[in-house]
């Protein structure tokens, strides 16, 4: 990665502060769900059956959550070590607490989704899990009243052609994991970059957009590829196995500043980089963490690693994706063995792999590489072995590998959720959405 002059040490401090001894490593899940009304519209924020009422209902159902207000409007919830947030198109996101094991992460996910189902039923709304809204165009999705999103809606189209689709139409599963030091971060980042397209293929869940098939199994991934080409998606340095804190910080610091926040006020920044703003005194190092949230590589580094390559899915898949990354990253033998299998992949092959996985899901084939279905089976097996070696048991004396069963089931079926949707519904995006509506906790394919 190109280096110019030395970065302020304060920009590296956040990454160093994230260093955590292995005995204290935690796993945190984030996931988004989409929503429609009885008529098939996207709900507005206001009204008796609006998204604000969803947040109020969750706050009542889940003890320990507290309202987050902006200009007097309820825009989120905080508490219990996590948060419930409102995304630009009314997607509801749970950013869970960080947990020492997948069992507790699973319990939290189930608690939240049970509450959401109760609230949705009372409001006659349907939540569903897909990587992209399958029917409604961006123009028909009501805007949420968050000042940051108003600024982003103005700025993001200047950075990439599909940025508004990303903001208003997509849903993701994210896994947040710790690292012990810079070399451990680099190892995990490298492994994560190589494995991420394979996981994308396994849990692909967005074959429709605006009422028709897109020809892709993960349309969400294609949208992210064209969201902000200089600051989102995949970059060759991600698979070079020598990433440093300074490398990542330099990449982020040289991106244009998207917005400014002074007190409660949000405003658009000019197109100078964060580093240029810092040198001129327009921002402070305290603004750095906020800026990092506006950088969107498939794996994001802050004070933890954020793995962002999976389409939104039902609760069992949210847990499975987090179990998968935990098993690989928190067991030295697992991560080493997977890298032994994948480390030969060159950057150009990696990009072809990513493109093939978003297009064909588990059926993807790339010249010079094993079939993606075999790669997925290999990585899931090593994640399972890693979880077994962790030997963390629940009250039924089951280890964490039980949470990988949905991934194993899709491998047994030989198809991702998206491939199964297309096989059953072909071009009928509306029927596919109806099939998924109301199935928040458990995949209908695995019932």
Short mmCIF file of C-alpha atoms in Angstrom, two decimals:
data_model
loop_
_atom_site.label_atom_id
_atom_site.label_comp_id
_atom_site.label_asym_id
_atom_site.label_seq_id
_atom_site.Cartn_x
_atom_site.Cartn_y
_atom_site.Cartn_z
CA UNK A 1 0.00 0.00 0.00
CA UNK A 2 1.36 3.43 -0.96
CA UNK A 3 2.91 5.43 1.88
CA UNK A 4 3.57 9.15 1.82
CA UNK A 5 4.38 10.74 5.15
CA UNK A 6 3.84 9.58 8.69
CA UNK A 7 0.31 9.38 10.04
CA UNK A 8 -0.57 10.95 13.39
CA UNK A 9 -0.17 8.24 16.01
CA UNK A 10 -3.67 9.00 17.34
CA UNK A 11 -5.14 7.48 14.16
CA UNK A 12 -3.50 4.14 14.98
CA UNK A 13 -4.46 4.23 18.65
CA UNK A 14 -7.99 2.94 18.09
CA UNK A 15 -6.67 -0.21 16.41
CA UNK A 16 -4.09 -0.77 19.14
CA UNK A 17 -6.69 -0.24 21.84
CA UNK A 18 -8.63 -3.14 20.36
CA UNK A 19 -5.85 -5.63 21.13
CA UNK A 20 -7.33 -8.26 23.43
CA UNK A 21 -5.79 -11.36 25.08
CA UNK A 22 -7.18 -14.55 23.56
CA UNK A 23 -8.83 -15.60 26.81
CA UNK A 24 -11.00 -12.47 26.60
CA UNK A 25 -12.02 -12.71 22.93
CA UNK A 26 -15.69 -12.03 22.27
CA UNK A 27 -18.11 -12.39 19.34
CA UNK A 28 -20.77 -9.83 18.42
CA UNK A 29 -23.49 -10.12 15.78
CA UNK A 30 -25.25 -7.44 13.78
CA UNK A 31 -28.09 -8.12 11.39
CA UNK A 32 -30.77 -6.23 9.50
CA UNK A 33 -34.34 -7.21 8.66
CA UNK A 34 -36.67 -5.76 6.03
CA UNK A 35 -40.35 -4.97 6.56
CA UNK A 36 -43.55 -4.62 4.54
CA UNK A 37 -47.12 -3.65 5.38
CA UNK A 38 -50.20 -5.77 4.62
CA UNK A 39 -50.45 -4.02 1.25
CA UNK A 40 -46.83 -4.81 0.39
CA UNK A 41 -45.55 -1.26 0.86
CA UNK A 42 -42.52 -0.30 2.92
CA UNK A 43 -43.75 1.22 6.20
CA UNK A 44 -43.14 4.89 6.87
CA UNK A 45 -41.54 6.12 10.08
CA UNK A 46 -44.64 7.84 11.44
CA UNK A 47 -48.12 6.50 12.01
CA UNK A 48 -49.83 3.87 14.11
CA UNK A 49 -48.07 1.11 12.18
CA UNK A 50 -44.83 2.89 11.39
CA UNK A 51 -41.27 1.94 12.17
CA UNK A 52 -41.24 4.26 15.19
CA UNK A 53 -43.96 2.07 16.71
CA UNK A 54 -41.83 -1.00 16.04
CA UNK A 55 -39.03 0.54 18.09
CA UNK A 56 -41.45 1.45 20.87
CA UNK A 57 -42.77 -2.09 20.90
CA UNK A 58 -39.32 -3.66 21.09
CA UNK A 59 -38.41 -1.31 23.92
CA UNK A 60 -41.45 -2.54 25.86
CA UNK A 61 -40.80 -6.21 25.11
CA UNK A 62 -37.06 -6.33 25.85
CA UNK A 63 -36.17 -5.13 29.32
CA UNK A 64 -33.05 -3.03 29.66
CA UNK A 65 -33.39 -1.13 26.39
CA UNK A 66 -33.71 2.66 26.46
CA UNK A 67 -34.87 5.15 23.79
CA UNK A 68 -32.45 7.08 21.59
CA UNK A 69 -33.99 10.34 20.36
CA UNK A 70 -33.05 12.78 17.60
CA UNK A 71 -35.03 16.02 17.37
CA UNK A 72 -37.63 14.40 19.58
CA UNK A 73 -38.09 11.33 17.38
CA UNK A 74 -37.34 7.77 18.47
CA UNK A 75 -34.60 6.61 16.12
CA UNK A 76 -33.10 3.72 18.08
CA UNK A 77 -32.66 1.85 21.34
CA UNK A 78 -29.63 1.23 23.55
CA UNK A 79 -28.88 -1.07 26.44
CA UNK A 80 -27.94 -4.64 27.40
CA UNK A 81 -24.53 -4.04 25.79
CA UNK A 82 -25.98 -3.44 22.34
CA UNK A 83 -28.42 -1.37 20.34
CA UNK A 84 -31.36 -1.49 17.95
CA UNK A 85 -30.91 1.02 15.15
CA UNK A 86 -32.89 2.37 12.25
CA UNK A 87 -31.30 2.10 8.81
CA UNK A 88 -32.05 4.55 5.96
CA UNK A 89 -34.86 2.54 4.34
CA UNK A 90 -36.52 1.44 7.57
CA UNK A 91 -34.42 -1.70 7.97
CA UNK A 92 -34.29 -2.58 11.66
CA UNK A 93 -30.83 -3.62 12.84
CA UNK A 94 -29.80 -5.39 16.01
CA UNK A 95 -26.23 -4.65 17.00
CA UNK A 96 -25.89 -7.21 19.74
CA UNK A 97 -23.64 -7.27 22.76
CA UNK A 98 -20.23 -8.95 22.52
CA UNK A 99 -20.41 -12.46 23.99
CA UNK A 100 -17.78 -14.96 25.18
CA UNK A 101 -19.49 -17.82 23.34
CA UNK A 102 -21.96 -18.48 20.56
CA UNK A 103 -24.52 -20.00 22.94
CA UNK A 104 -25.09 -16.62 24.58
CA UNK A 105 -25.08 -14.83 21.23
CA UNK A 106 -27.78 -17.25 20.08
CA UNK A 107 -29.90 -16.59 23.17
CA UNK A 108 -29.70 -12.83 22.59
CA UNK A 109 -30.61 -13.18 18.91
CA UNK A 110 -33.60 -15.36 19.76
CA UNK A 111 -34.77 -12.94 22.48
CA UNK A 112 -34.66 -9.98 20.10
CA UNK A 113 -36.37 -11.79 17.24
CA UNK A 114 -39.12 -13.17 19.47
CA UNK A 115 -39.83 -9.61 20.60
CA UNK A 116 -39.81 -8.38 17.00
CA UNK A 117 -42.28 -11.07 15.95
CA UNK A 118 -44.62 -10.11 18.80
CA UNK A 119 -44.47 -6.43 17.86
CA UNK A 120 -44.87 -7.09 14.14
CA UNK A 121 -47.96 -9.23 14.73
CA UNK A 122 -49.57 -6.53 16.86
CA UNK A 123 -48.92 -3.90 14.16
CA UNK A 124 -49.86 -6.20 11.26
CA UNK A 125 -46.42 -5.83 9.71
CA UNK A 126 -44.30 -8.55 8.12
CA UNK A 127 -40.56 -8.67 8.70
CA UNK A 128 -38.48 -10.86 6.44
CA UNK A 129 -34.82 -11.63 5.81
CA UNK A 130 -33.30 -11.01 2.38
CA UNK A 131 -30.14 -9.33 1.19
CA UNK A 132 -32.09 -6.89 -1.03
CA UNK A 133 -35.70 -5.76 -1.15
CA UNK A 134 -37.08 -8.00 -3.90
CA UNK A 135 -39.96 -5.86 -5.16
CA UNK A 136 -39.90 -2.18 -4.20
CA UNK A 137 -37.63 0.34 -5.97
CA UNK A 138 -35.73 2.92 -3.95
CA UNK A 139 -38.17 5.64 -5.03
CA UNK A 140 -41.02 3.90 -3.16
CA UNK A 141 -39.18 3.45 0.14
CA UNK A 142 -39.97 6.09 2.80
CA UNK A 143 -37.03 7.97 4.30
CA UNK A 144 -36.19 7.77 7.98
CA UNK A 145 -35.73 11.00 10.00
CA UNK A 146 -32.01 10.78 10.78
CA UNK A 147 -29.91 13.80 9.84
CA UNK A 148 -26.89 11.66 8.99
CA UNK A 149 -28.90 9.79 6.38
CA UNK A 150 -30.09 13.01 4.75
CA UNK A 151 -26.47 14.04 4.27
CA UNK A 152 -25.51 10.59 2.99
CA UNK A 153 -28.40 10.56 0.50
CA UNK A 154 -27.03 13.78 -0.95
CA UNK A 155 -23.36 12.76 -0.99
CA UNK A 156 -23.28 9.03 -1.73
CA UNK A 157 -24.55 9.17 -5.35
CA UNK A 158 -21.46 11.21 -6.22
CA UNK A 159 -19.30 8.27 -5.10
CA UNK A 160 -21.00 5.29 -6.73
CA UNK A 161 -23.91 4.49 -9.03
CA UNK A 162 -25.71 2.11 -6.67
CA UNK A 163 -25.15 3.86 -3.35
CA UNK A 164 -28.82 4.66 -2.78
CA UNK A 165 -29.75 1.03 -3.39
CA UNK A 166 -27.23 0.10 -0.70
CA UNK A 167 -28.70 2.58 1.76
CA UNK A 168 -32.39 1.90 1.26
CA UNK A 169 -32.71 -1.66 -0.05
CA UNK A 170 -30.04 -3.95 1.42
CA UNK A 171 -29.69 -6.09 4.52
CA UNK A 172 -26.56 -7.75 5.91
CA UNK A 173 -25.32 -10.17 8.56
CA UNK A 174 -22.14 -8.91 10.22
CA UNK A 175 -19.79 -10.64 12.65
CA UNK A 176 -17.50 -8.64 14.97
CA UNK A 177 -14.39 -10.35 16.33
CA UNK A 178 -11.30 -9.53 18.39
CA UNK A 179 -7.57 -9.82 17.69
CA UNK A 180 -4.63 -10.07 20.07
CA UNK A 181 -2.09 -7.87 18.29
CA UNK A 182 -1.19 -6.47 14.88
CA UNK A 183 0.08 -9.76 13.46
CA UNK A 184 -3.04 -11.60 14.65
CA UNK A 185 -5.19 -8.90 13.07
CA UNK A 186 -3.28 -9.29 9.78
CA UNK A 187 -3.69 -13.08 9.82
CA UNK A 188 -7.43 -12.85 10.46
CA UNK A 189 -7.90 -10.08 7.91
CA UNK A 190 -6.08 -12.13 5.28
CA UNK A 191 -8.02 -15.31 6.03
CA UNK A 192 -11.30 -13.40 6.22
CA UNK A 193 -10.72 -11.81 2.83
CA UNK A 194 -10.05 -15.19 1.19
CA UNK A 195 -13.00 -16.93 2.84
CA UNK A 196 -15.59 -14.14 2.60
CA UNK A 197 -16.64 -14.80 -1.03
CA UNK A 198 -17.15 -18.47 -0.17
CA UNK A 199 -19.46 -17.60 2.71
CA UNK A 200 -21.26 -15.12 0.44
CA UNK A 201 -22.00 -18.02 -1.91
CA UNK A 202 -23.20 -20.32 0.87
CA UNK A 203 -25.71 -17.88 2.38
CA UNK A 204 -26.57 -15.89 -0.79
CA UNK A 205 -30.13 -14.61 -0.38
CA UNK A 206 -30.85 -11.82 -2.84
CA UNK A 207 -31.69 -13.04 -6.35
CA UNK A 208 -34.44 -10.45 -6.96
CA UNK A 209 -34.69 -6.68 -7.17
CA UNK A 210 -37.51 -4.39 -8.29
CA UNK A 211 -39.79 -7.32 -9.02
CA UNK A 212 -37.52 -9.39 -11.23
CA UNK A 213 -34.60 -11.78 -11.17
CA UNK A 214 -31.26 -10.05 -11.44
CA UNK A 215 -29.25 -13.01 -12.70
CA UNK A 216 -27.26 -12.95 -9.46
CA UNK A 217 -27.61 -14.98 -6.28
CA UNK A 218 -26.22 -12.15 -4.13
CA UNK A 219 -27.41 -8.92 -5.68
CA UNK A 220 -26.46 -7.23 -2.41
CA UNK A 221 -22.79 -7.95 -3.07
CA UNK A 222 -23.03 -6.46 -6.56
CA UNK A 223 -24.66 -3.34 -5.12
CA UNK A 224 -21.86 -2.92 -2.60
CA UNK A 225 -19.29 -3.31 -5.39
CA UNK A 226 -20.77 -0.19 -7.03
CA UNK A 227 -21.57 1.82 -3.91
CA UNK A 228 -18.40 3.88 -3.53
CA UNK A 229 -15.66 2.33 -5.57
CA UNK A 230 -12.75 3.95 -3.73
CA UNK A 231 -13.99 3.10 -0.24
CA UNK A 232 -16.22 0.00 -0.48
CA UNK A 233 -15.94 -3.61 -1.54
CA UNK A 234 -12.70 -5.50 -2.18
CA UNK A 235 -9.15 -4.25 -2.65
CA UNK A 236 -6.05 -6.18 -3.70
CA UNK A 237 -4.21 -5.34 -0.48
CA UNK A 238 -6.83 -7.27 1.49
CA UNK A 239 -5.31 -10.61 0.42
CA UNK A 240 -1.63 -9.67 0.65
CA UNK A 241 -1.15 -11.09 4.19
CA UNK A 242 0.90 -8.15 5.45
CA UNK A 243 -1.66 -5.58 6.49
CA UNK A 244 -0.61 -3.24 9.30
CA UNK A 245 -2.59 -0.81 11.40
CA UNK A 246 -0.88 2.00 9.52
CA UNK A 247 -1.83 0.52 6.14
CA UNK A 248 -5.50 0.40 7.03
CA UNK A 249 -5.48 3.79 8.73
CA UNK A 250 -3.79 5.35 5.71
CA UNK A 251 -6.38 3.82 3.37
CA UNK A 252 -9.18 5.27 5.51
CA UNK A 253 -7.54 8.62 6.22
CA UNK A 254 -7.05 9.30 2.51
CA UNK A 255 -10.76 8.85 1.76
CA UNK A 256 -12.87 12.00 1.42
CA UNK A 257 -14.72 13.08 4.53
CA UNK A 258 -18.44 12.45 3.93
CA UNK A 259 -20.00 14.45 6.75
CA UNK A 260 -19.30 16.64 9.75
CA UNK A 261 -20.98 16.46 13.14
CA UNK A 262 -20.88 19.39 15.52
CA UNK A 263 -22.99 18.84 18.59
CA UNK A 264 -26.31 17.50 17.32
CA UNK A 265 -25.90 19.03 13.86
CA UNK A 266 -24.86 17.04 10.79
CA UNK A 267 -23.53 18.67 7.66
CA UNK A 268 -21.89 17.79 4.37
CA UNK A 269 -18.11 17.96 4.22
CA UNK A 270 -16.13 19.03 1.18
CA UNK A 271 -14.33 16.39 -0.87
CA UNK A 272 -10.97 16.72 0.86
CA UNK A 273 -9.65 13.65 2.64
CA UNK A 274 -9.96 13.14 6.38
CA UNK A 275 -6.20 13.63 6.62
CA UNK A 276 -6.38 16.99 4.84
CA UNK A 277 -9.19 18.09 7.16
CA UNK A 278 -7.14 16.99 10.15
CA UNK A 279 -4.07 18.91 9.02
CA UNK A 280 -6.11 22.08 8.52
CA UNK A 281 -7.74 21.73 11.93
CA UNK A 282 -11.27 21.23 10.57
CA UNK A 283 -11.62 17.89 12.37
CA UNK A 284 -9.98 16.39 15.43
CA UNK A 285 -8.70 12.91 16.11
CA UNK A 286 -11.90 12.40 18.12
CA UNK A 287 -13.74 12.45 14.75
CA UNK A 288 -11.72 9.50 13.47
CA UNK A 289 -13.98 6.70 14.70
CA UNK A 290 -17.01 8.36 13.09
CA UNK A 291 -15.11 8.64 9.80
CA UNK A 292 -14.24 4.93 9.95
CA UNK A 293 -17.96 4.10 9.92
CA UNK A 294 -18.16 5.70 6.46
CA UNK A 295 -15.53 3.36 5.01
CA UNK A 296 -17.06 0.16 3.61
CA UNK A 297 -14.54 -2.55 2.68
CA UNK A 298 -15.86 -6.09 2.95
CA UNK A 299 -13.80 -6.45 6.13
CA UNK A 300 -13.64 -3.30 8.23
CA UNK A 301 -11.06 -2.61 10.93
CA UNK A 302 -11.86 -0.41 13.91
CA UNK A 303 -11.11 -1.62 17.45
CA UNK A 304 -12.31 -5.01 16.19
CA UNK A 305 -12.70 -6.79 12.87
CA UNK A 306 -16.08 -6.51 11.17
CA UNK A 307 -16.84 -9.24 8.62
CA UNK A 308 -19.54 -7.91 6.32
CA UNK A 309 -19.87 -10.37 3.41
CA UNK A 310 -23.13 -12.19 4.19
CA UNK A 311 -26.63 -11.42 2.91
CA UNK A 312 -29.28 -10.92 5.57
CA UNK A 313 -30.89 -14.15 6.71
CA UNK A 314 -33.13 -15.65 9.35
CA UNK A 315 -32.02 -15.90 12.97
CA UNK A 316 -30.60 -19.40 12.61
CA UNK A 317 -28.34 -18.11 9.81
CA UNK A 318 -27.33 -15.03 11.82
CA UNK A 319 -26.12 -17.37 14.54
CA UNK A 320 -24.54 -19.80 12.06
CA UNK A 321 -22.55 -17.08 10.29
CA UNK A 322 -21.19 -15.85 13.61
CA UNK A 323 -20.42 -19.41 14.72
CA UNK A 324 -18.59 -19.95 11.42
CA UNK A 325 -16.27 -16.98 11.85
CA UNK A 326 -15.77 -17.73 15.55
CA UNK A 327 -14.71 -21.30 14.81
CA UNK A 328 -12.22 -20.18 12.16
CA UNK A 329 -10.75 -17.14 13.89
CA UNK A 330 -10.65 -18.24 17.51
CA UNK A 331 -8.85 -21.55 16.93
CA UNK A 332 -5.28 -21.38 15.67
CA UNK A 333 -5.36 -24.79 14.01
CA UNK A 334 -8.55 -23.97 12.11
CA UNK A 335 -7.33 -20.68 10.67
CA UNK A 336 -3.93 -22.17 9.79
CA UNK A 337 -5.48 -25.17 8.02
CA UNK A 338 -7.91 -23.04 6.02
CA UNK A 339 -5.07 -20.77 4.93
CA UNK A 340 -3.06 -23.84 3.90
CA UNK A 341 -5.96 -24.64 1.53
CA UNK A 342 -6.52 -21.10 0.21
CA UNK A 343 -3.25 -19.19 0.44
CA UNK A 344 -2.30 -19.99 -3.16
CA UNK A 345 -5.17 -17.82 -4.44
CA UNK A 346 -3.84 -14.76 -6.25
CA UNK A 347 -5.59 -11.36 -6.20
CA UNK A 348 -6.94 -11.75 -9.75
CA UNK A 349 -8.30 -15.23 -8.93
CA UNK A 350 -9.80 -13.86 -5.73
CA UNK A 351 -11.70 -11.20 -7.64
CA UNK A 352 -12.97 -13.78 -10.14
CA UNK A 353 -14.00 -15.96 -7.20
CA UNK A 354 -15.95 -13.10 -5.63
CA UNK A 355 -17.72 -12.31 -8.90
CA UNK A 356 -18.59 -15.96 -9.50
CA UNK A 357 -19.89 -16.43 -5.95
CA UNK A 358 -22.23 -13.45 -6.14
CA UNK A 359 -23.50 -14.64 -9.52
CA UNK A 360 -23.91 -18.39 -9.02
CA UNK A 361 -23.88 -19.04 -5.27
CA UNK A 362 -22.78 -22.55 -4.33
CA UNK A 363 -22.81 -23.56 -8.00
CA UNK A 364 -19.95 -21.15 -8.76
CA UNK A 365 -16.92 -22.43 -10.66
CA UNK A 366 -13.63 -20.58 -11.19
CA UNK A 367 -10.86 -21.84 -13.45
CA UNK A 368 -7.89 -23.03 -11.42
CA UNK A 369 -9.86 -23.36 -8.17
CA UNK A 370 -11.85 -26.22 -6.63
CA UNK A 371 -15.64 -25.89 -7.00
CA UNK A 372 -17.03 -23.34 -4.57
CA UNK A 373 -19.31 -26.00 -3.07
CA UNK A 374 -16.17 -27.96 -2.08
CA UNK A 375 -14.49 -24.84 -0.69
CA UNK A 376 -17.58 -24.09 1.38
CA UNK A 377 -17.70 -27.64 2.73
CA UNK A 378 -14.01 -27.44 3.66
CA UNK A 379 -14.29 -24.11 5.49
CA UNK A 380 -17.43 -25.13 7.40
CA UNK A 381 -15.76 -28.39 8.45
CA UNK A 382 -12.72 -26.57 9.85
CA UNK A 383 -14.92 -24.00 11.58
CA UNK A 384 -16.77 -26.93 13.17
CA UNK A 385 -13.55 -28.53 14.35
CA UNK A 386 -12.40 -25.18 15.74
CA UNK A 387 -15.61 -24.81 17.74
CA UNK A 388 -15.29 -28.35 19.05
CA UNK A 389 -11.75 -27.66 20.24
CA UNK A 390 -13.01 -24.57 22.07
CA UNK A 391 -15.15 -27.02 24.05
CA UNK A 392 -17.66 -24.48 25.36
CA UNK A 393 -20.87 -26.26 26.32
CA UNK A 394 -24.46 -25.24 26.93
CA UNK A 395 -26.79 -26.62 29.60
CA UNK A 396 -27.51 -29.63 27.34
CA UNK A 397 -23.78 -30.43 27.16
CA UNK A 398 -23.64 -29.39 23.48
CA UNK A 399 -20.64 -27.50 22.12
CA UNK A 400 -20.87 -24.41 19.90
CA UNK A 401 -20.68 -26.44 16.68
CA UNK A 402 -24.43 -27.13 16.95
CA UNK A 403 -25.02 -23.60 15.65
CA UNK A 404 -23.38 -24.46 12.31
CA UNK A 405 -26.17 -26.88 11.38
CA UNK A 406 -27.98 -24.47 9.03
CA UNK A 407 -24.79 -24.09 6.97
CA UNK A 408 -24.33 -27.86 6.95
CA UNK A 409 -27.96 -28.27 5.89
CA UNK A 410 -27.57 -25.91 2.93
CA UNK A 411 -24.44 -27.81 1.93
CA UNK A 412 -26.45 -31.03 2.12
CA UNK A 413 -29.15 -29.45 -0.06
CA UNK A 414 -26.38 -28.36 -2.43
CA UNK A 415 -27.78 -24.86 -2.84
CA UNK A 416 -27.84 -21.46 -1.18
CA UNK A 417 -31.13 -19.86 -0.08
CA UNK A 418 -31.10 -17.75 -3.26
CA UNK A 419 -30.70 -20.79 -5.49
CA UNK A 420 -33.62 -22.47 -3.72
CA UNK A 421 -35.78 -19.36 -4.18
CA UNK A 422 -35.06 -19.25 -7.90
CA UNK A 423 -35.68 -22.99 -8.28
CA UNK A 424 -39.11 -22.67 -6.65
CA UNK A 425 -40.31 -19.24 -7.79
CA UNK A 426 -38.28 -18.57 -10.95
CA UNK A 427 -39.05 -14.92 -11.89
CA UNK A 428 -41.83 -14.33 -9.34
CA UNK A 429 -40.20 -11.96 -6.85
CA UNK A 430 -43.51 -11.18 -5.17
CA UNK A 431 -44.22 -14.84 -4.47
CA UNK A 432 -40.69 -15.28 -3.13
CA UNK A 433 -41.19 -12.37 -0.75
CA UNK A 434 -44.55 -13.73 0.40
CA UNK A 435 -42.92 -17.10 1.09
CA UNK A 436 -40.33 -15.45 3.36
CA UNK A 437 -42.58 -12.95 5.12
CA UNK A 438 -43.02 -13.70 8.80
CA UNK A 439 -40.14 -16.21 8.91
CA UNK A 440 -37.69 -14.26 11.03
CA UNK A 441 -36.13 -16.87 13.32
CA UNK A 442 -35.90 -20.08 11.27
CA UNK A 443 -35.20 -20.62 7.59
CA UNK A 444 -38.29 -22.03 5.83
CA UNK A 445 -35.97 -24.20 3.74
CA UNK A 446 -34.79 -26.06 6.84
CA UNK A 447 -38.15 -26.59 8.57
#
